[in-house]
Coordinates of C-alpha atoms and ligand atoms in Angstrom, one line a residue:
M10 CA -121.3 -71.6 -139.8
P11 CA -119.8 -70.5 -142.9
T12 CA -118.1 -67.3 -143.6
R13 CA -120.2 -64.5 -144.3
L14 CA -118.1 -62.8 -147.4
A15 CA -118.9 -60.1 -149.4
I16 CA -116.2 -57.9 -152.0
V17 CA -116.5 -54.4 -153.1
R18 CA -116.0 -54.6 -156.5
D19 CA -117.1 -51.7 -159.0
P20 CA -116.0 -50.3 -162.9
R21 CA -115.4 -47.2 -161.5
F22 CA -112.1 -48.1 -160.1
L23 CA -110.7 -48.2 -163.6
L24 CA -111.3 -44.8 -164.5
H25 CA -108.4 -43.8 -162.2
K26 CA -106.1 -44.2 -165.4
T27 CA -102.1 -43.8 -164.9
G28 CA -101.4 -45.4 -168.4
L29 CA -100.4 -48.9 -169.6
T30 CA -96.5 -48.4 -168.5
H31 CA -97.6 -47.3 -165.1
P32 CA -97.1 -50.2 -162.3
E33 CA -100.0 -49.4 -161.0
S34 CA -102.2 -49.5 -163.9
V35 CA -106.0 -50.7 -164.6
Q36 CA -104.7 -54.2 -165.7
R37 CA -104.2 -55.2 -162.3
L38 CA -107.9 -55.0 -161.0
E39 CA -109.0 -56.1 -164.7
A40 CA -107.0 -59.2 -163.7
V41 CA -108.3 -60.0 -160.4
H42 CA -111.9 -59.6 -162.0
H43 CA -111.0 -62.0 -164.3
M44 CA -110.0 -64.3 -162.0
L45 CA -112.9 -64.1 -159.8
D46 CA -115.5 -64.6 -162.6
R47 CA -113.3 -67.6 -163.7
R48 CA -112.8 -69.3 -160.2
F49 CA -115.6 -68.0 -158.3
P50 CA -118.5 -67.8 -160.9
G51 CA -121.8 -66.3 -158.6
R52 CA -120.2 -66.8 -155.3
L53 CA -118.9 -63.6 -153.9
P54 CA -121.5 -61.3 -153.2
R55 CA -120.9 -57.4 -154.1
L56 CA -121.1 -54.4 -152.2
S57 CA -121.3 -50.8 -153.9
P58 CA -119.0 -48.4 -152.7
T59 CA -120.3 -45.1 -151.8
L60 CA -118.1 -41.9 -151.5
A61 CA -116.5 -41.1 -148.3
A62 CA -117.6 -38.0 -146.3
M63 CA -115.4 -35.5 -145.8
E64 CA -115.7 -35.6 -142.0
Q65 CA -114.7 -39.5 -142.3
L66 CA -111.8 -38.3 -144.5
Q67 CA -110.7 -35.4 -142.2
L68 CA -110.4 -38.3 -139.5
A69 CA -106.8 -38.9 -141.5
H70 CA -106.4 -36.2 -143.7
Q71 CA -105.4 -32.5 -143.6
R72 CA -108.7 -30.7 -145.5
P73 CA -106.6 -28.6 -147.5
Y74 CA -104.9 -31.6 -149.0
L75 CA -108.3 -33.1 -149.7
L76 CA -109.3 -29.9 -151.2
R77 CA -106.1 -30.0 -153.6
V78 CA -107.2 -33.4 -154.8
L79 CA -110.6 -32.6 -155.4
A80 CA -109.3 -29.6 -157.5
T81 CA -108.0 -32.3 -160.0
A82 CA -111.7 -33.1 -161.0
G83 CA -112.3 -32.9 -164.6
M84 CA -108.6 -32.4 -165.8
A85 CA -107.2 -33.9 -168.8
R86 CA -104.4 -34.7 -167.5
G87 CA -102.4 -34.1 -164.0
A88 CA -100.0 -35.4 -161.0
L89 CA -100.8 -35.2 -157.5
A90 CA -97.0 -36.5 -157.1
E91 CA -94.1 -37.3 -159.4
D92 CA -95.0 -40.9 -159.1
T93 CA -98.8 -40.8 -159.3
P94 CA -100.1 -39.2 -162.5
C95 CA -103.9 -38.4 -162.4
R96 CA -106.8 -38.2 -164.7
G97 CA -110.3 -36.1 -164.4
S98 CA -112.0 -39.0 -162.3
S99 CA -109.2 -39.9 -160.5
Y100 CA -110.2 -38.4 -157.6
L101 CA -113.8 -39.9 -157.9
A102 CA -112.1 -43.5 -157.9
A103 CA -110.0 -42.3 -154.9
W104 CA -113.2 -41.1 -152.7
L105 CA -115.1 -44.6 -153.9
A106 CA -112.0 -46.8 -152.7
A107 CA -112.2 -44.8 -149.3
G108 CA -116.1 -45.3 -149.4
G109 CA -116.1 -48.5 -150.6
C110 CA -113.8 -49.7 -147.0
L111 CA -116.0 -47.7 -145.2
A112 CA -119.0 -49.6 -146.9
G113 CA -117.7 -52.7 -145.9
L114 CA -117.0 -51.7 -142.2
E115 CA -120.4 -50.4 -141.8
R116 CA -122.1 -53.8 -143.0
L117 CA -119.2 -55.8 -140.6
A118 CA -120.0 -53.4 -137.8
A119 CA -123.8 -54.0 -138.2
G120 CA -122.8 -57.9 -138.1
E121 CA -124.2 -58.9 -141.2
L122 CA -120.9 -59.9 -142.4
D123 CA -117.6 -61.5 -141.0
V124 CA -115.3 -60.6 -143.6
C125 CA -115.1 -58.0 -146.5
L126 CA -112.5 -58.2 -149.4
A127 CA -112.1 -54.0 -150.8
L128 CA -111.1 -54.9 -154.1
V129 CA -110.1 -51.1 -154.5
R130 CA -108.0 -49.0 -156.2
P131 CA -106.0 -46.5 -156.1
P132 CA -104.4 -48.2 -152.9
G133 CA -103.6 -46.1 -149.6
H134 CA -101.0 -47.4 -147.2
H135 CA -98.5 -44.8 -148.4
A136 CA -101.1 -41.8 -148.5
L137 CA -99.8 -39.4 -145.9
A138 CA -102.0 -36.9 -144.4
G139 CA -101.3 -34.0 -146.1
S140 CA -100.0 -35.4 -149.8
T141 CA -100.1 -38.2 -152.0
N142 CA -97.4 -40.8 -151.7
G143 CA -96.4 -44.0 -153.7
F144 CA -99.4 -44.3 -156.1
C145 CA -101.8 -43.6 -152.8
I146 CA -103.9 -40.8 -152.8
L147 CA -106.2 -41.5 -149.7
N148 CA -105.3 -43.6 -146.9
N149 CA -108.4 -46.2 -147.2
L150 CA -107.5 -47.8 -143.9
A151 CA -106.4 -44.9 -142.2
V152 CA -110.0 -43.7 -142.9
A153 CA -111.6 -47.1 -142.0
A154 CA -109.5 -47.2 -138.9
R155 CA -110.4 -43.8 -137.7
W156 CA -113.7 -43.9 -138.5
A157 CA -114.1 -47.7 -136.4
V158 CA -112.8 -45.5 -133.3
E159 CA -114.8 -42.4 -133.8
G160 CA -117.7 -43.0 -135.5
L161 CA -118.6 -47.0 -134.5
G162 CA -116.9 -46.9 -131.2
Y163 CA -114.6 -49.7 -131.6
E164 CA -111.8 -49.2 -128.9
R165 CA -109.0 -51.8 -130.5
V166 CA -108.6 -51.9 -134.3
L167 CA -105.6 -54.0 -135.5
I168 CA -104.1 -53.3 -139.1
V169 CA -102.1 -56.0 -140.5
D170 CA -100.1 -54.8 -143.5
W171 CA -98.7 -57.9 -145.7
D172 CA -97.6 -55.7 -148.2
V173 CA -93.9 -55.7 -149.1
H174 CA -93.2 -52.1 -148.5
H175 CA -93.9 -50.2 -145.3
G176 CA -97.3 -48.4 -145.1
N177 CA -95.5 -45.2 -144.2
G178 CA -98.9 -43.5 -144.5
L179 CA -100.3 -45.9 -142.0
Q180 CA -97.4 -45.1 -139.7
E181 CA -97.6 -41.4 -139.8
I182 CA -101.6 -41.1 -139.4
L183 CA -101.7 -43.8 -136.3
Y184 CA -98.2 -43.2 -134.7
R185 CA -99.7 -41.7 -131.7
D186 CA -103.0 -43.7 -131.5
R187 CA -103.1 -46.6 -129.3
S188 CA -106.5 -47.9 -129.8
V189 CA -105.1 -48.9 -133.6
L190 CA -102.0 -51.3 -133.5
Y191 CA -100.3 -51.0 -136.9
F192 CA -98.6 -54.4 -137.5
S193 CA -96.2 -54.3 -140.7
S194 CA -93.9 -56.7 -142.6
H195 CA -92.0 -55.3 -145.3
Y196 CA -88.8 -55.2 -146.9
M197 CA -86.6 -52.3 -145.8
G198 CA -84.5 -51.9 -148.9
T199 CA -87.0 -50.6 -150.9
F200 CA -89.5 -47.8 -151.0
P201 CA -90.3 -45.9 -148.8
G202 CA -87.7 -46.6 -146.4
T203 CA -89.6 -46.2 -143.0
G204 CA -90.8 -49.1 -141.2
A205 CA -87.6 -49.8 -138.9
W206 CA -87.8 -51.9 -135.9
D207 CA -87.8 -49.1 -133.5
Q208 CA -90.1 -47.2 -134.7
V209 CA -92.4 -48.5 -132.0
G210 CA -95.1 -45.5 -132.0
Q211 CA -95.2 -42.2 -130.0
G212 CA -96.8 -40.9 -127.1
P213 CA -99.8 -42.6 -126.1
G214 CA -99.6 -44.9 -129.2
R215 CA -95.9 -45.9 -128.0
G216 CA -95.6 -49.8 -128.4
Y217 CA -98.6 -50.1 -130.7
N218 CA -96.8 -50.0 -134.0
L219 CA -94.7 -52.8 -134.7
N220 CA -92.8 -53.2 -137.7
L221 CA -91.0 -56.3 -138.9
E222 CA -88.0 -55.9 -141.4
L223 CA -88.2 -58.9 -143.5
P224 CA -85.0 -60.5 -145.2
M225 CA -84.9 -61.0 -148.9
Q226 CA -84.5 -64.8 -148.2
I227 CA -87.3 -65.5 -145.8
S228 CA -89.4 -68.5 -146.9
D229 CA -93.2 -69.2 -147.2
Q230 CA -93.1 -71.2 -144.3
E231 CA -91.1 -69.0 -142.3
M232 CA -93.3 -66.4 -143.0
V233 CA -96.4 -68.2 -141.6
S234 CA -94.0 -69.0 -138.9
L235 CA -93.2 -65.3 -137.8
Y236 CA -96.9 -64.4 -138.2
A237 CA -97.8 -67.5 -135.9
E238 CA -95.6 -66.1 -133.3
V239 CA -95.5 -62.4 -133.4
L240 CA -99.0 -62.0 -134.5
G241 CA -100.2 -64.4 -132.2
R242 CA -98.8 -62.4 -129.4
V243 CA -100.7 -59.4 -130.8
M244 CA -103.8 -61.5 -131.0
R245 CA -103.6 -62.8 -127.5
R246 CA -102.7 -59.5 -125.6
F247 CA -104.1 -56.8 -127.3
R248 CA -107.6 -58.4 -128.1
P249 CA -108.7 -56.7 -131.4
Q250 CA -112.2 -56.3 -131.9
L251 CA -111.6 -55.6 -135.7
I252 CA -109.2 -56.3 -138.1
L253 CA -108.2 -54.2 -141.1
V254 CA -105.7 -56.1 -143.5
A255 CA -103.9 -53.9 -145.8
A256 CA -103.8 -56.4 -148.4
G257 CA -100.8 -56.0 -150.8
F258 CA -99.3 -58.7 -152.9
D259 CA -96.1 -57.7 -154.0
A260 CA -94.2 -59.7 -151.8
I261 CA -94.4 -62.9 -154.7
R262 CA -91.4 -63.5 -156.7
G263 CA -91.4 -61.9 -160.1
D264 CA -93.4 -58.7 -158.7
P265 CA -91.4 -55.7 -160.5
L266 CA -91.4 -53.6 -157.6
G267 CA -90.7 -56.2 -154.9
R268 CA -87.5 -57.7 -153.8
L269 CA -88.9 -61.1 -151.7
R270 CA -89.3 -64.8 -153.1
L271 CA -93.0 -65.6 -151.5
S272 CA -95.3 -67.5 -153.9
P273 CA -99.1 -66.5 -154.1
R274 CA -100.2 -69.6 -151.7
V275 CA -98.6 -67.8 -148.9
F276 CA -101.2 -65.5 -148.6
G277 CA -103.6 -68.2 -148.4
R278 CA -101.9 -69.6 -145.6
L279 CA -101.6 -66.4 -143.9
T280 CA -105.3 -66.2 -144.2
A281 CA -106.1 -69.5 -142.8
L282 CA -103.9 -68.8 -140.0
L283 CA -105.6 -65.1 -139.4
R284 CA -108.7 -66.9 -139.5
E285 CA -107.9 -69.7 -136.9
M286 CA -106.3 -67.0 -134.6
G287 CA -109.7 -64.8 -134.9
R288 CA -111.7 -67.7 -133.8
A289 CA -109.4 -68.4 -130.8
H290 CA -110.2 -64.6 -129.9
G291 CA -113.7 -64.2 -130.2
S292 CA -114.1 -63.5 -134.1
P293 CA -113.8 -60.2 -134.7
P294 CA -114.9 -59.1 -138.2
W295 CA -111.9 -58.6 -140.7
L296 CA -111.8 -56.1 -144.0
L297 CA -109.2 -56.9 -146.1
A298 CA -108.2 -53.7 -148.6
L299 CA -106.4 -54.1 -151.8
E300 CA -103.0 -52.5 -151.8
G301 CA -100.2 -53.2 -153.9
G302 CA -99.2 -56.3 -156.3
Y303 CA -97.7 -55.2 -159.9
D304 CA -97.2 -58.5 -161.5
P305 CA -101.1 -58.7 -162.5
E306 CA -101.1 -62.3 -163.1
G307 CA -99.5 -62.7 -159.7
L308 CA -101.5 -60.2 -157.9
A309 CA -104.8 -62.3 -159.3
E310 CA -103.1 -65.6 -158.2
S311 CA -102.8 -64.4 -154.7
V312 CA -106.1 -62.5 -154.2
G313 CA -107.5 -65.8 -155.7
E314 CA -105.6 -68.2 -152.7
V315 CA -107.4 -65.6 -150.1
V316 CA -111.0 -66.3 -151.4
E317 CA -110.2 -69.7 -151.6
A318 CA -109.0 -70.0 -148.0
L319 CA -111.8 -67.6 -146.6
F320 CA -114.2 -70.4 -148.2
A321 CA -112.3 -73.3 -147.2
E322 CA -113.5 -75.2 -143.9
P323 CA -111.1 -73.7 -141.0
P324 CA -108.2 -76.3 -140.3
E325 CA -108.2 -77.1 -136.6
A326 CA -105.8 -75.3 -134.6
G327 CA -102.6 -77.5 -134.4
E328 CA -99.1 -77.1 -132.9
P329 CA -97.1 -74.6 -135.1
P330 CA -94.0 -75.7 -137.1
P331 CA -91.2 -75.4 -135.2
A332 CA -89.5 -72.3 -135.6
S333 CA -86.3 -71.9 -138.0
E334 CA -83.1 -70.0 -136.7
L335 CA -84.2 -67.3 -139.3
V336 CA -87.9 -66.7 -137.7
A337 CA -86.4 -66.8 -134.1
S338 CA -83.8 -64.0 -134.6
L339 CA -87.0 -61.8 -136.3
V340 CA -88.8 -62.5 -133.3
Q341 CA -85.9 -61.4 -130.8
K342 CA -85.6 -58.4 -132.3
A343 CA -89.2 -57.4 -132.3
R344 CA -89.2 -58.1 -128.5
A345 CA -86.2 -56.3 -128.4
A346 CA -87.6 -53.3 -129.7
H347 CA -91.0 -53.7 -127.9
A348 CA -89.5 -54.9 -124.5
G349 CA -91.7 -53.3 -121.7
L350 CA -94.1 -51.7 -124.2
G351 CA -97.6 -52.5 -125.9
V352 CA -98.0 -56.0 -126.2
W353 CA -94.5 -57.1 -124.8
V354 CA -95.2 -55.7 -121.2
Ligands
ZN660 ZN1 -96.1 -52.4 -152.3

Protein backbone atom coordinates (compact mmCIF):
# COMPACT_ATOMS: atom_id res chain seq x y z
CA MET A 1 0.00 0.00 0.00
CA PRO A 2 1.42 3.43 -0.85
CA THR A 3 2.41 5.58 2.07
CA ARG A 4 -0.36 7.91 3.18
CA LEU A 5 1.57 11.12 3.63
CA ALA A 6 0.55 14.69 4.39
CA ILE A 7 2.51 17.83 5.11
CA VAL A 8 1.82 20.69 7.47
CA ARG A 9 2.43 23.81 5.42
CA ASP A 10 1.13 27.28 6.14
CA PRO A 11 2.21 30.80 5.17
CA ARG A 12 1.75 31.92 8.77
CA PHE A 13 5.04 30.21 9.68
CA LEU A 14 6.63 33.07 7.75
CA LEU A 15 5.17 35.63 10.16
CA HIS A 16 8.02 34.98 12.61
CA LYS A 17 10.41 37.53 11.12
CA THR A 18 13.91 37.37 12.56
CA GLY A 19 15.60 39.47 9.88
CA LEU A 20 17.35 38.30 6.74
CA THR A 21 20.78 38.15 8.37
CA HIS A 22 19.56 35.80 11.09
CA PRO A 23 20.32 32.12 10.35
CA GLU A 24 16.77 31.07 11.26
CA SER A 25 15.14 33.33 8.67
CA VAL A 26 12.01 33.01 6.56
CA GLN A 27 14.24 32.18 3.59
CA ARG A 28 14.67 28.66 4.95
CA LEU A 29 11.03 27.73 4.64
CA GLU A 30 10.61 29.67 1.40
CA ALA A 31 13.36 27.54 -0.16
CA VAL A 32 11.60 24.36 1.02
CA HIS A 33 8.24 25.52 -0.38
CA HIS A 34 9.84 26.37 -3.70
CA MET A 35 11.49 22.93 -3.90
CA LEU A 36 8.22 21.13 -3.07
CA ASP A 37 6.31 23.05 -5.73
CA ARG A 38 8.96 22.21 -8.30
CA ARG A 39 9.63 18.56 -7.43
CA PHE A 40 6.30 17.32 -6.06
CA PRO A 41 3.55 19.48 -7.59
CA GLY A 42 0.11 18.44 -6.39
CA ARG A 43 1.44 15.29 -4.69
CA LEU A 44 1.47 16.39 -1.06
CA PRO A 45 -1.87 16.84 0.71
CA ARG A 46 -1.74 19.66 3.23
CA LEU A 47 -2.90 19.78 6.80
CA SER A 48 -3.71 23.12 8.33
CA PRO A 49 -2.15 23.79 11.71
CA THR A 50 -4.36 24.83 14.57
CA LEU A 51 -3.28 26.65 17.69
CA ALA A 52 -1.94 24.43 20.46
CA ALA A 53 -4.03 24.64 23.64
CA MET A 54 -2.54 25.86 26.91
CA GLU A 55 -3.25 22.50 28.58
CA GLN A 56 -1.23 20.76 25.86
CA LEU A 57 1.67 23.22 26.04
CA GLN A 58 1.77 22.99 29.82
CA LEU A 59 2.68 19.32 29.54
CA ALA A 60 6.13 20.53 28.46
CA HIS A 61 6.34 24.19 29.48
CA GLN A 62 5.90 26.27 32.60
CA ARG A 63 2.83 28.48 32.52
CA PRO A 64 4.65 31.73 33.43
CA TYR A 65 6.96 31.22 30.46
CA LEU A 66 4.03 30.67 28.10
CA LEU A 67 2.44 33.89 29.38
CA ARG A 68 5.72 35.72 28.81
CA VAL A 69 5.72 34.58 25.17
CA LEU A 70 2.08 35.62 24.76
CA ALA A 71 2.95 39.07 26.11
CA THR A 72 5.08 39.69 22.99
CA ALA A 73 1.90 39.73 20.86
CA GLY A 74 1.77 42.92 18.85
CA MET A 75 5.27 44.09 19.81
CA ALA A 76 7.03 46.04 17.08
CA ARG A 77 10.35 44.44 17.93
CA GLY A 78 11.58 42.38 20.83
CA ALA A 79 13.67 39.39 21.81
CA LEU A 80 12.81 36.25 23.76
CA ALA A 81 16.51 35.40 24.09
CA GLU A 82 19.72 37.05 23.00
CA ASP A 83 19.80 34.91 19.85
CA THR A 84 16.04 34.83 19.24
CA PRO A 85 14.46 38.08 18.08
CA CYS A 86 10.70 38.26 17.83
CA ARG A 87 8.03 40.44 16.32
CA GLY A 88 4.36 40.88 17.07
CA SER A 89 3.31 37.68 15.30
CA SER A 90 6.15 35.43 16.44
CA TYR A 91 4.03 34.01 19.25
CA LEU A 92 1.39 33.05 16.65
CA ALA A 93 3.91 31.17 14.49
CA ALA A 94 5.19 29.39 17.61
CA TRP A 95 1.68 28.38 18.73
CA LEU A 96 0.92 27.13 15.20
CA ALA A 97 4.23 25.22 15.00
CA ALA A 98 3.34 23.24 18.12
CA GLY A 99 -0.29 23.02 17.00
CA GLY A 100 0.73 21.86 13.51
CA CYS A 101 2.61 18.94 15.04
CA LEU A 102 -0.41 18.14 17.20
CA ALA A 103 -2.74 18.29 14.18
CA GLY A 104 -0.52 15.77 12.39
CA LEU A 105 -0.37 13.61 15.48
CA GLU A 106 -4.17 13.48 15.77
CA ARG A 107 -4.47 12.26 12.18
CA LEU A 108 -1.76 9.65 12.71
CA ALA A 109 -3.40 8.47 15.94
CA ALA A 110 -6.75 8.18 14.14
CA GLY A 111 -5.12 5.87 11.58
CA GLU A 112 -5.79 8.28 8.71
CA LEU A 113 -2.12 8.81 7.83
CA ASP A 114 1.12 6.83 7.96
CA VAL A 115 3.50 9.77 7.94
CA CYS A 116 3.18 13.49 8.52
CA LEU A 117 5.93 15.96 7.65
CA ALA A 118 5.41 19.16 9.66
CA LEU A 119 7.27 21.97 7.91
CA VAL A 120 7.10 24.36 10.82
CA ARG A 121 9.09 27.23 12.24
CA PRO A 122 10.23 28.41 14.70
CA PRO A 123 12.00 25.11 15.40
CA GLY A 124 11.58 23.46 18.78
CA HIS A 125 14.17 21.02 20.09
CA HIS A 126 16.26 23.52 22.09
CA ALA A 127 13.29 25.21 23.82
CA LEU A 128 13.42 24.54 27.55
CA ALA A 129 10.51 24.15 29.94
CA GLY A 130 10.87 27.73 31.10
CA SER A 131 12.79 29.60 28.41
CA THR A 132 13.50 30.22 24.75
CA ASN A 133 16.76 28.64 23.62
CA GLY A 134 18.68 28.36 20.35
CA PHE A 135 16.06 30.01 18.11
CA CYS A 136 13.37 27.73 19.58
CA ILE A 137 10.34 29.19 21.39
CA LEU A 138 8.06 26.20 22.02
CA ASN A 139 9.34 22.64 22.08
CA ASN A 140 7.07 21.31 19.36
CA LEU A 141 8.04 17.66 19.69
CA ALA A 142 8.20 17.60 23.49
CA VAL A 143 4.62 18.88 23.48
CA ALA A 144 3.65 16.28 20.85
CA ALA A 145 5.33 13.45 22.78
CA ARG A 146 3.74 14.38 26.09
CA TRP A 147 0.33 14.81 24.46
CA ALA A 148 0.72 11.44 22.72
CA VAL A 149 1.18 9.84 26.15
CA GLU A 150 -1.14 11.96 28.31
CA GLY A 151 -3.85 12.76 25.79
CA LEU A 152 -3.82 9.91 23.30
CA GLY A 153 -2.80 6.94 25.43
CA TYR A 154 0.47 5.91 23.77
CA GLU A 155 2.79 4.01 26.10
CA ARG A 156 6.03 4.01 24.10
CA VAL A 157 7.03 6.98 21.96
CA LEU A 158 10.42 7.19 20.25
CA ILE A 159 12.00 10.52 19.32
CA VAL A 160 14.81 10.35 16.75
CA ASP A 161 16.78 13.61 16.57
CA TRP A 162 19.19 13.80 13.61
CA ASP A 163 19.80 17.57 13.82
CA VAL A 164 23.54 18.26 14.17
CA HIS A 165 22.89 20.03 17.49
CA HIS A 166 21.84 18.20 20.60
CA GLY A 167 18.18 18.74 21.50
CA ASN A 168 18.85 19.99 25.00
CA GLY A 169 15.21 21.00 25.44
CA LEU A 170 13.89 17.58 24.49
CA GLN A 171 16.40 15.98 26.84
CA GLU A 172 15.60 18.30 29.74
CA ILE A 173 11.82 18.00 29.45
CA LEU A 174 11.79 14.22 28.96
CA TYR A 175 14.79 13.22 31.10
CA ARG A 176 12.77 11.38 33.76
CA ASP A 177 10.21 9.95 31.35
CA ARG A 178 10.44 6.29 30.36
CA SER A 179 7.43 6.36 28.07
CA VAL A 180 9.36 8.60 25.67
CA LEU A 181 12.79 7.39 24.54
CA TYR A 182 14.92 10.26 23.26
CA PHE A 183 17.58 9.22 20.73
CA SER A 184 19.90 11.96 19.46
CA SER A 185 22.96 11.94 17.19
CA HIS A 186 24.88 15.22 17.22
CA TYR A 187 28.24 16.94 17.13
CA MET A 188 29.41 18.05 20.56
CA GLY A 189 31.85 20.80 19.57
CA THR A 190 29.08 23.29 18.96
CA PHE A 191 25.90 24.66 20.58
CA PRO A 192 24.46 23.79 23.10
CA GLY A 193 27.20 21.65 24.73
CA THR A 194 24.92 19.00 26.24
CA GLY A 195 24.40 15.48 24.91
CA ALA A 196 27.32 13.48 26.33
CA TRP A 197 27.26 9.70 26.20
CA ASP A 198 26.74 9.45 29.94
CA GLN A 199 23.58 11.59 30.00
CA VAL A 200 21.31 8.55 30.01
CA GLY A 201 18.17 9.79 31.78
CA GLN A 202 17.22 9.96 35.43
CA GLY A 203 14.93 8.17 37.87
CA PRO A 204 12.29 6.20 35.98
CA GLY A 205 13.72 7.59 32.73
CA ARG A 206 17.20 6.19 33.31
CA GLY A 207 18.24 4.32 30.17
CA TYR A 208 15.66 6.10 28.01
CA ASN A 209 17.85 9.00 26.89
CA LEU A 210 20.37 7.86 24.29
CA ASN A 211 23.03 10.27 23.06
CA LEU A 212 25.42 9.52 20.21
CA GLU A 213 28.36 11.91 19.97
CA LEU A 214 29.33 12.05 16.31
CA PRO A 215 32.90 12.69 15.17
CA MET A 216 33.42 15.37 12.54
CA GLN A 217 34.65 12.91 9.91
CA ILE A 218 31.65 10.56 9.93
CA SER A 219 30.53 9.65 6.40
CA ASP A 220 27.04 9.08 4.99
CA GLN A 221 27.62 5.33 4.95
CA GLU A 222 28.87 5.29 8.54
CA MET A 223 25.91 7.36 9.68
CA VAL A 224 23.49 4.87 8.11
CA SER A 225 25.39 1.92 9.64
CA LEU A 226 25.39 3.58 13.05
CA TYR A 227 21.64 4.14 12.88
CA ALA A 228 21.07 0.56 11.68
CA GLU A 229 23.02 -0.77 14.67
CA VAL A 230 21.82 1.45 17.51
CA LEU A 231 18.37 2.45 16.35
CA GLY A 232 17.81 -1.12 15.22
CA ARG A 233 18.37 -2.19 18.80
CA VAL A 234 16.02 0.52 20.08
CA MET A 235 13.30 -0.61 17.68
CA ARG A 236 13.62 -4.25 18.73
CA ARG A 237 13.77 -3.64 22.48
CA PHE A 238 11.62 -0.53 22.99
CA ARG A 239 9.01 -1.40 20.33
CA PRO A 240 7.76 2.17 19.79
CA GLN A 241 4.10 2.69 18.98
CA LEU A 242 4.82 6.14 17.55
CA ILE A 243 7.98 7.71 16.11
CA LEU A 244 8.68 11.44 16.17
CA VAL A 245 11.63 12.73 14.17
CA ALA A 246 13.36 15.99 15.09
CA ALA A 247 14.28 16.58 11.48
CA GLY A 248 17.07 19.11 11.39
CA PHE A 249 19.22 19.30 8.28
CA ASP A 250 22.30 21.14 9.51
CA ALA A 251 24.66 18.15 9.54
CA ILE A 252 25.39 18.62 5.84
CA ARG A 253 28.60 20.01 4.41
CA GLY A 254 28.32 23.76 4.01
CA ASP A 255 25.75 24.46 6.69
CA PRO A 256 26.86 27.67 8.40
CA LEU A 257 26.03 26.37 11.89
CA GLY A 258 27.07 22.73 11.55
CA ARG A 259 30.52 21.18 11.39
CA LEU A 260 29.81 17.81 9.80
CA ARG A 261 30.20 16.86 6.17
CA LEU A 262 27.24 14.66 5.40
CA SER A 263 25.36 15.03 2.13
CA PRO A 264 21.64 15.75 1.68
CA ARG A 265 21.26 12.19 0.37
CA VAL A 266 21.97 10.75 3.81
CA PHE A 267 18.55 11.92 4.97
CA GLY A 268 16.85 9.94 2.21
CA ARG A 269 18.86 6.89 3.29
CA LEU A 270 17.99 7.39 6.97
CA THR A 271 14.32 7.80 6.03
CA ALA A 272 14.41 4.57 4.01
CA LEU A 273 16.11 2.81 6.93
CA LEU A 274 13.48 4.05 9.38
CA ARG A 275 10.71 2.88 7.05
CA GLU A 276 12.32 -0.52 6.74
CA MET A 277 12.79 -0.86 10.49
CA GLY A 278 9.25 0.38 11.11
CA ARG A 279 7.80 -2.23 8.77
CA ALA A 280 9.63 -4.94 10.69
CA HIS A 281 8.16 -3.68 13.97
CA GLY A 282 4.45 -3.16 13.43
CA SER A 283 4.64 -0.05 11.20
CA PRO A 284 4.24 2.64 13.86
CA PRO A 285 3.08 5.97 12.42
CA TRP A 286 5.58 8.78 12.34
CA LEU A 287 5.70 12.52 12.48
CA LEU A 288 8.70 14.46 11.23
CA ALA A 289 9.01 18.05 12.42
CA LEU A 290 11.43 20.51 10.86
CA GLU A 291 14.18 21.65 13.22
CA GLY A 292 17.46 23.27 12.04
CA GLY A 293 19.15 23.56 8.66
CA TYR A 294 20.62 26.97 7.85
CA ASP A 295 21.79 26.66 4.27
CA PRO A 296 18.41 27.22 2.57
CA GLU A 297 19.34 25.36 -0.61
CA GLY A 298 20.91 22.44 1.25
CA LEU A 299 17.93 22.35 3.58
CA ALA A 300 15.48 22.22 0.66
CA GLU A 301 17.47 19.51 -1.08
CA SER A 302 17.59 17.44 2.12
CA VAL A 303 13.82 17.73 2.66
CA GLY A 304 13.38 16.68 -0.98
CA GLU A 305 15.44 13.55 -0.31
CA VAL A 306 13.21 12.68 2.65
CA VAL A 307 10.00 13.13 0.63
CA GLU A 308 11.45 11.09 -2.24
CA ALA A 309 12.32 8.27 0.17
CA LEU A 310 8.81 8.36 1.64
CA PHE A 311 7.27 7.93 -1.80
CA ALA A 312 9.73 5.31 -3.03
CA GLU A 313 8.96 1.61 -2.96
CA PRO A 314 10.51 0.48 0.28
CA PRO A 315 13.63 -1.58 -0.32
CA GLU A 316 13.63 -5.19 0.80
CA ALA A 317 15.49 -5.59 4.03
CA GLY A 318 18.99 -6.74 3.17
CA GLU A 319 22.12 -7.54 5.06
CA PRO A 320 23.48 -4.37 6.64
CA PRO A 321 26.85 -3.32 5.25
CA PRO A 322 29.82 -4.25 7.43
CA ALA A 323 30.35 -1.62 10.09
CA SER A 324 33.58 0.35 9.95
CA GLU A 325 35.94 0.59 12.90
CA LEU A 326 34.57 4.03 13.59
CA VAL A 327 30.99 2.76 13.74
CA ALA A 328 32.01 -0.20 15.91
CA SER A 329 33.69 2.15 18.38
CA LEU A 330 30.63 4.43 18.53
CA VAL A 331 28.32 1.47 19.13
CA GLN A 332 30.67 0.29 21.86
CA LYS A 333 30.49 3.71 23.56
CA ALA A 334 26.70 3.66 23.51
CA ARG A 335 26.67 0.13 24.89
CA ALA A 336 29.14 1.03 27.66
CA ALA A 337 27.08 4.06 28.73
CA HIS A 338 23.84 2.07 28.75
CA ALA A 339 25.01 -1.32 30.03
CA GLY A 340 22.23 -2.81 32.11
CA LEU A 341 19.80 0.01 31.30
CA GLY A 342 16.83 0.59 29.01
CA VAL A 343 17.36 -1.12 25.68
CA TRP A 344 20.71 -2.64 26.74
CA VAL A 345 19.34 -4.69 29.65
ZN1 LIG B 1 20.55 22.36 14.62
